[in-house]
JSON list of C-alpha atoms in Angstrom, two decimals:
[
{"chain": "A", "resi": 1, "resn": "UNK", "atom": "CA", "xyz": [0.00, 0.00, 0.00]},
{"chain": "A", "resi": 2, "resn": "UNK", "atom": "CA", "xyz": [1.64, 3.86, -1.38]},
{"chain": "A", "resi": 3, "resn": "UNK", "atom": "CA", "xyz": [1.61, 6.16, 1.70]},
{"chain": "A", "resi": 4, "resn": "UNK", "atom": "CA", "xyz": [-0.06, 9.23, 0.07]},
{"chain": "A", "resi": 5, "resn": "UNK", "atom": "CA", "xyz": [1.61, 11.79, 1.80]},
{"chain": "A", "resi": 6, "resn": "UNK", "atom": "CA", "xyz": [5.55, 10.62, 0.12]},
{"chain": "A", "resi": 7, "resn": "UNK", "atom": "CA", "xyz": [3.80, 10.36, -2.87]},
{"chain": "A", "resi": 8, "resn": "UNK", "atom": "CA", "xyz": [2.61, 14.63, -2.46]},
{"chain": "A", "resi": 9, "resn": "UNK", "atom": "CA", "xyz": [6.00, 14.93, -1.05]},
{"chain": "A", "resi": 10, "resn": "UNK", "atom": "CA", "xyz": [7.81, 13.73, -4.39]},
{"chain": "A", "resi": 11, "resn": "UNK", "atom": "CA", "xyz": [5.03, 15.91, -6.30]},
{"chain": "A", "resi": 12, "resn": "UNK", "atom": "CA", "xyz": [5.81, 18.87, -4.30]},
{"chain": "A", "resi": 13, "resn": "UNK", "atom": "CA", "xyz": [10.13, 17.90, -4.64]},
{"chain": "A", "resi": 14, "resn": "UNK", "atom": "CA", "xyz": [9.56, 18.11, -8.41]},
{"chain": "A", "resi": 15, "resn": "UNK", "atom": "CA", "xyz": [7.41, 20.95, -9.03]},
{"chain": "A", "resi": 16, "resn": "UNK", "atom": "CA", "xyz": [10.57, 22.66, -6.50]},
{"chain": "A", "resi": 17, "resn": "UNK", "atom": "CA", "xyz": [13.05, 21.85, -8.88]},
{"chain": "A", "resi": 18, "resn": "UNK", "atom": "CA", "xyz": [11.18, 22.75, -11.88]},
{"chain": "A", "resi": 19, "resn": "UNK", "atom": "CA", "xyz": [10.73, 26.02, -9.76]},
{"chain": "A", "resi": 20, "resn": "UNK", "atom": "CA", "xyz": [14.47, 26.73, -8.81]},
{"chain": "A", "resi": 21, "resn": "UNK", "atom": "CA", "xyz": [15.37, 25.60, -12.21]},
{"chain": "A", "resi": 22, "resn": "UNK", "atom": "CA", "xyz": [13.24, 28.66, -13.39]},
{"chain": "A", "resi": 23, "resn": "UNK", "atom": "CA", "xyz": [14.59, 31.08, -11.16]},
{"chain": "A", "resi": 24, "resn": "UNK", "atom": "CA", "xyz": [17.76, 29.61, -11.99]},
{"chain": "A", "resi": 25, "resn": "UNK", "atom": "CA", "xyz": [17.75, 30.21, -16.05]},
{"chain": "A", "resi": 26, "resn": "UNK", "atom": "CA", "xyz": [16.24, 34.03, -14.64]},
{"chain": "A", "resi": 27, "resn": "UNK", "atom": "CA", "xyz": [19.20, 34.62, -12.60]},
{"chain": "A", "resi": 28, "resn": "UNK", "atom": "CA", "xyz": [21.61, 33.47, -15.77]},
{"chain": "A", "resi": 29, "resn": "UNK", "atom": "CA", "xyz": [19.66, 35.81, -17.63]},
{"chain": "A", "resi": 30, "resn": "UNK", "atom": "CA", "xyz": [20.40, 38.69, -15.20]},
{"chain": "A", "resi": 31, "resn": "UNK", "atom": "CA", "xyz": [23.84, 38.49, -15.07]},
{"chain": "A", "resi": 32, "resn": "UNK", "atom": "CA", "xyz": [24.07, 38.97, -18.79]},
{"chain": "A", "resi": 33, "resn": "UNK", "atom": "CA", "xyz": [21.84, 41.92, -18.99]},
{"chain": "A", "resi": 34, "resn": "UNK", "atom": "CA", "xyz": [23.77, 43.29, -16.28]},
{"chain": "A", "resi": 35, "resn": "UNK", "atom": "CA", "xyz": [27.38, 42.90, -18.31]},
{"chain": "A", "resi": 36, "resn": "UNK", "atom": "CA", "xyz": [25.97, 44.52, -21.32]},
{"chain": "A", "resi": 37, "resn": "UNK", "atom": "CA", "xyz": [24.57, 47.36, -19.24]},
{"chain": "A", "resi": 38, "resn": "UNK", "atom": "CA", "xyz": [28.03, 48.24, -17.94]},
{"chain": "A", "resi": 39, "resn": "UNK", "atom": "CA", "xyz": [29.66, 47.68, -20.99]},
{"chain": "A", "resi": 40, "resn": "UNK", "atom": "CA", "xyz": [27.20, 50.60, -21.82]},
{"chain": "A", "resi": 41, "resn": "UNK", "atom": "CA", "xyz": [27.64, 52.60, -18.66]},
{"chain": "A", "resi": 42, "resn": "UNK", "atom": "CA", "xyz": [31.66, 51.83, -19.62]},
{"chain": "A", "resi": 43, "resn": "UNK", "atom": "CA", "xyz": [31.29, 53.94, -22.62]},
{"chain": "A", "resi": 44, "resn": "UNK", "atom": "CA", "xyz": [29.87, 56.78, -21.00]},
{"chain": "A", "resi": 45, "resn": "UNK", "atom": "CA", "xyz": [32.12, 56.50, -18.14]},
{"chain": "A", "resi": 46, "resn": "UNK", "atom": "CA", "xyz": [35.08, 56.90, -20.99]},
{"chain": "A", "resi": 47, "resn": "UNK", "atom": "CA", "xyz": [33.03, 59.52, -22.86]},
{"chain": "A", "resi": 48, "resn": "UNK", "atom": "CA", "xyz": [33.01, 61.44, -19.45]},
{"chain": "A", "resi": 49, "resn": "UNK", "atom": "CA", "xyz": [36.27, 60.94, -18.98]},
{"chain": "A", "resi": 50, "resn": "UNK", "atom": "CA", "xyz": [37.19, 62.25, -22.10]},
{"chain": "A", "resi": 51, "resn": "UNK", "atom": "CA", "xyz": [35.62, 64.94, -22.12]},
{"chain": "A", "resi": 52, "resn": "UNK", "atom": "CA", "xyz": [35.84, 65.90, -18.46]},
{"chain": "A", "resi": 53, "resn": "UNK", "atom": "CA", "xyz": [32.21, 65.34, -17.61]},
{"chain": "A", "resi": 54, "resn": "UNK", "atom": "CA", "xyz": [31.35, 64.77, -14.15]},
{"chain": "A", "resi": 55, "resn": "UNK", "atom": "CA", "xyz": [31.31, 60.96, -13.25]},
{"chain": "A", "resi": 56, "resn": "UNK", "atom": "CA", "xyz": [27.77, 61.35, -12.11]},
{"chain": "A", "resi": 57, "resn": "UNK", "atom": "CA", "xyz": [24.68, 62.90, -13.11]},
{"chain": "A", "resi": 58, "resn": "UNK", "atom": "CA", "xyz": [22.27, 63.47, -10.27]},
{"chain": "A", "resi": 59, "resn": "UNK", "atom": "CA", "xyz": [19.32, 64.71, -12.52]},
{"chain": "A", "resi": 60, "resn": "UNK", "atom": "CA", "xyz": [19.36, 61.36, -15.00]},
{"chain": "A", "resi": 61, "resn": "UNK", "atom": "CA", "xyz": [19.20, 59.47, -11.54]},
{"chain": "A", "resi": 62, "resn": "UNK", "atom": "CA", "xyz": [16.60, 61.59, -10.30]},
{"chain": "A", "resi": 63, "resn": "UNK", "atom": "CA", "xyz": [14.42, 60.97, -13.57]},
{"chain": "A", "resi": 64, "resn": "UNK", "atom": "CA", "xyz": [15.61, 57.44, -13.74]},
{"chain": "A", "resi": 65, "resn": "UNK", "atom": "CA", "xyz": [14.69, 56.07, -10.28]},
{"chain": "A", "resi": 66, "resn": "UNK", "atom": "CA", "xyz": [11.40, 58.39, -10.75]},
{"chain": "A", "resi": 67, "resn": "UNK", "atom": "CA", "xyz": [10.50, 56.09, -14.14]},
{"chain": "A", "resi": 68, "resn": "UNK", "atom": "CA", "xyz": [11.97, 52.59, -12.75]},
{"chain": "A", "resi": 69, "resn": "UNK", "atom": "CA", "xyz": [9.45, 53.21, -9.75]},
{"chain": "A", "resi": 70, "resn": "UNK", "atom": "CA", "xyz": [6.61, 53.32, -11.93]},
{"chain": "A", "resi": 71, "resn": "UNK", "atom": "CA", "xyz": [8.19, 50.70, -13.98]},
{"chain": "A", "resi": 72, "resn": "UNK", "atom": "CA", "xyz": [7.85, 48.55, -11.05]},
{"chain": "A", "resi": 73, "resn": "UNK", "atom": "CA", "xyz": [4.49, 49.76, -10.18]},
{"chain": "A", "resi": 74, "resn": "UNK", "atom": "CA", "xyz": [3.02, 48.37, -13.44]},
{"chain": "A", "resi": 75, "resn": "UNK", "atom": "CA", "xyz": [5.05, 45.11, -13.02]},
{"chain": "A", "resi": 76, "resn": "UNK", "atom": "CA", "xyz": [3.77, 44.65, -9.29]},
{"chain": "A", "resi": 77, "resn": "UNK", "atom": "CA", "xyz": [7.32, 44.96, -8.21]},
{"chain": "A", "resi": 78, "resn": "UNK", "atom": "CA", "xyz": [8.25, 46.99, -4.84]},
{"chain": "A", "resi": 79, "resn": "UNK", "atom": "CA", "xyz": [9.29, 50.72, -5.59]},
{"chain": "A", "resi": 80, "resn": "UNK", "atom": "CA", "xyz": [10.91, 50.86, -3.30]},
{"chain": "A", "resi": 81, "resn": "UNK", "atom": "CA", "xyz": [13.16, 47.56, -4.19]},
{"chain": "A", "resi": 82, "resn": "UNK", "atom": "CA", "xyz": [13.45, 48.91, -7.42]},
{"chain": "A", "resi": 83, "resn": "UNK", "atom": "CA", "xyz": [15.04, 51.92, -6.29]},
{"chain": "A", "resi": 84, "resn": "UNK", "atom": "CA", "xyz": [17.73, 50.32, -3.99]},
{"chain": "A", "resi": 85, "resn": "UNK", "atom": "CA", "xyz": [18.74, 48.15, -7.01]},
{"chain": "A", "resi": 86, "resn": "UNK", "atom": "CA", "xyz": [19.08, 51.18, -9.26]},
{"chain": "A", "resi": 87, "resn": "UNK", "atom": "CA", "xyz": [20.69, 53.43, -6.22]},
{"chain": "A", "resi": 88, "resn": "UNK", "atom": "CA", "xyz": [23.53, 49.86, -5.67]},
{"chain": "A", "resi": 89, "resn": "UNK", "atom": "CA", "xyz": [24.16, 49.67, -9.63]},
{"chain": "A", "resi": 90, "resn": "UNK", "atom": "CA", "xyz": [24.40, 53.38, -9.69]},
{"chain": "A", "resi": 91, "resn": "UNK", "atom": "CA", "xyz": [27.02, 53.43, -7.36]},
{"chain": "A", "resi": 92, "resn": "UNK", "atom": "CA", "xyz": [28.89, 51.06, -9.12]},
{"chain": "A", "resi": 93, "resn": "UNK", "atom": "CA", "xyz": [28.85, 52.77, -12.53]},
{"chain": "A", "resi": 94, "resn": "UNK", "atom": "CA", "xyz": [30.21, 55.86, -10.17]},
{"chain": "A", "resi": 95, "resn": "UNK", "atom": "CA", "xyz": [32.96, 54.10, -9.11]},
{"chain": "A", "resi": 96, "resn": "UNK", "atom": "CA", "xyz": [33.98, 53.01, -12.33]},
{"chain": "A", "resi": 97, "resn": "UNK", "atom": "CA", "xyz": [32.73, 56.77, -13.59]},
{"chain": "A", "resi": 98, "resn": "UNK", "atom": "CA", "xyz": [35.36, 58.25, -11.16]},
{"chain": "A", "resi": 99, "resn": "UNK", "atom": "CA", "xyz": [38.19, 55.62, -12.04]},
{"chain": "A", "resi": 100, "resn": "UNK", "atom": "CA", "xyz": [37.97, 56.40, -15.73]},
{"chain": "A", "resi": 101, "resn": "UNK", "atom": "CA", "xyz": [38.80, 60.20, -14.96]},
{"chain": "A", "resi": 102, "resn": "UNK", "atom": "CA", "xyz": [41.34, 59.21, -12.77]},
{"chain": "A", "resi": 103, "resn": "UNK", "atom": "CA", "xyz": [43.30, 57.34, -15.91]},
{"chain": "A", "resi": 104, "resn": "UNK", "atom": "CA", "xyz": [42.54, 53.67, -14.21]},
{"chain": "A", "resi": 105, "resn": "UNK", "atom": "CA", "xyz": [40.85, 51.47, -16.29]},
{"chain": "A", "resi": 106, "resn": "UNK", "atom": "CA", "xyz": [37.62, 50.33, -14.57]},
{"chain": "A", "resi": 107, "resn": "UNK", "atom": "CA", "xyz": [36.96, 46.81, -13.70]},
{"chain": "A", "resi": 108, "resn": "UNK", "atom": "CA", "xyz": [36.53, 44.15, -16.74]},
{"chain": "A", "resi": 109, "resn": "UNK", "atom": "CA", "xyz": [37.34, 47.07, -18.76]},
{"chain": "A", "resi": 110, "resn": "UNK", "atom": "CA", "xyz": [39.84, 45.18, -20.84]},
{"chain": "A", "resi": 111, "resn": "UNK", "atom": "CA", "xyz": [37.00, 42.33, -21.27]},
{"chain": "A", "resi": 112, "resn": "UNK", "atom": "CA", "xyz": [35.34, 44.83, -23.49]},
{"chain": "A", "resi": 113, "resn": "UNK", "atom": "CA", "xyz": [37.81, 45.82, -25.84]}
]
C-alpha cells in the first residue's frame, strides 16, 4: 500500500526543482543583462572621462529612479526595491565613472575591448 503523503511529497520535490530551475535560467539571464549594461555605462564613463564630464549625473538618476518606480508599479514589483537596485548599480557605474577620470581602467574594462 503507497503512503499518500511521500507520494505529495515527491510531487511537491519536483514541481521545486522545476521552480528553482526557473529562477535559476532568470538569474543566468540577469547576469548577462547586467554585463551589457556596464559595458554601456563603460562607454559613458570613458566619454566622461574624455571629455571631463562629471562621473555622475544626479538629474538622470533623479528621472531614472522616478520612471523605474513606476516601472515597477506596473510590473507589481516593490518601488521601493526597485530603487535600492538602481541606487547599488548606480554606485557602481560611479565608481567606475570616477576611475575612468582618474586614468585607471575600470573593472573588466579590458574584457570589453
Amino acid at each position: 500500500m503507497s503512503d499518500g503523503s511521500f507520494d505529495e511529497r515527491d510531487a511537491a520535490m519536483s514541481e521545486l526543482l522545476g521552480i528553482r530551475s526557473s529562477i535559476d535560467n532568470i538569474d543566468a539571464a540577469l547576469i548577462h543583462l547586467l554585463a551589457e549594461r556596464f559595458k554601456f555605462t563603460q562607454q559613458v564613463g570613458r566619454l566622461k572621462a574624455t571629455h571631463g564630464l562629471p562621473p555622475s549625473d544626479p538629474d538622470r538618476e533623479r528621472r531614472q529612479i522616478a520612471r523605474l518606480r513606476n516601472l515597477a508599479i506596473d510590473a507589481h514589483l516593490d518601488p521601493a526595491f526597485a530603487e535600492k537596485w538602481f541606487n547599488f548599480v548606480v554606485a557602481e557605474v560611479i565608481q567606475h565613472h570616477e576611475e575612468l577620470a582618474n586614468g585607471a581602467a575600470a573593472p573588466g574594462a579590458a574584457d570589453e575591448l
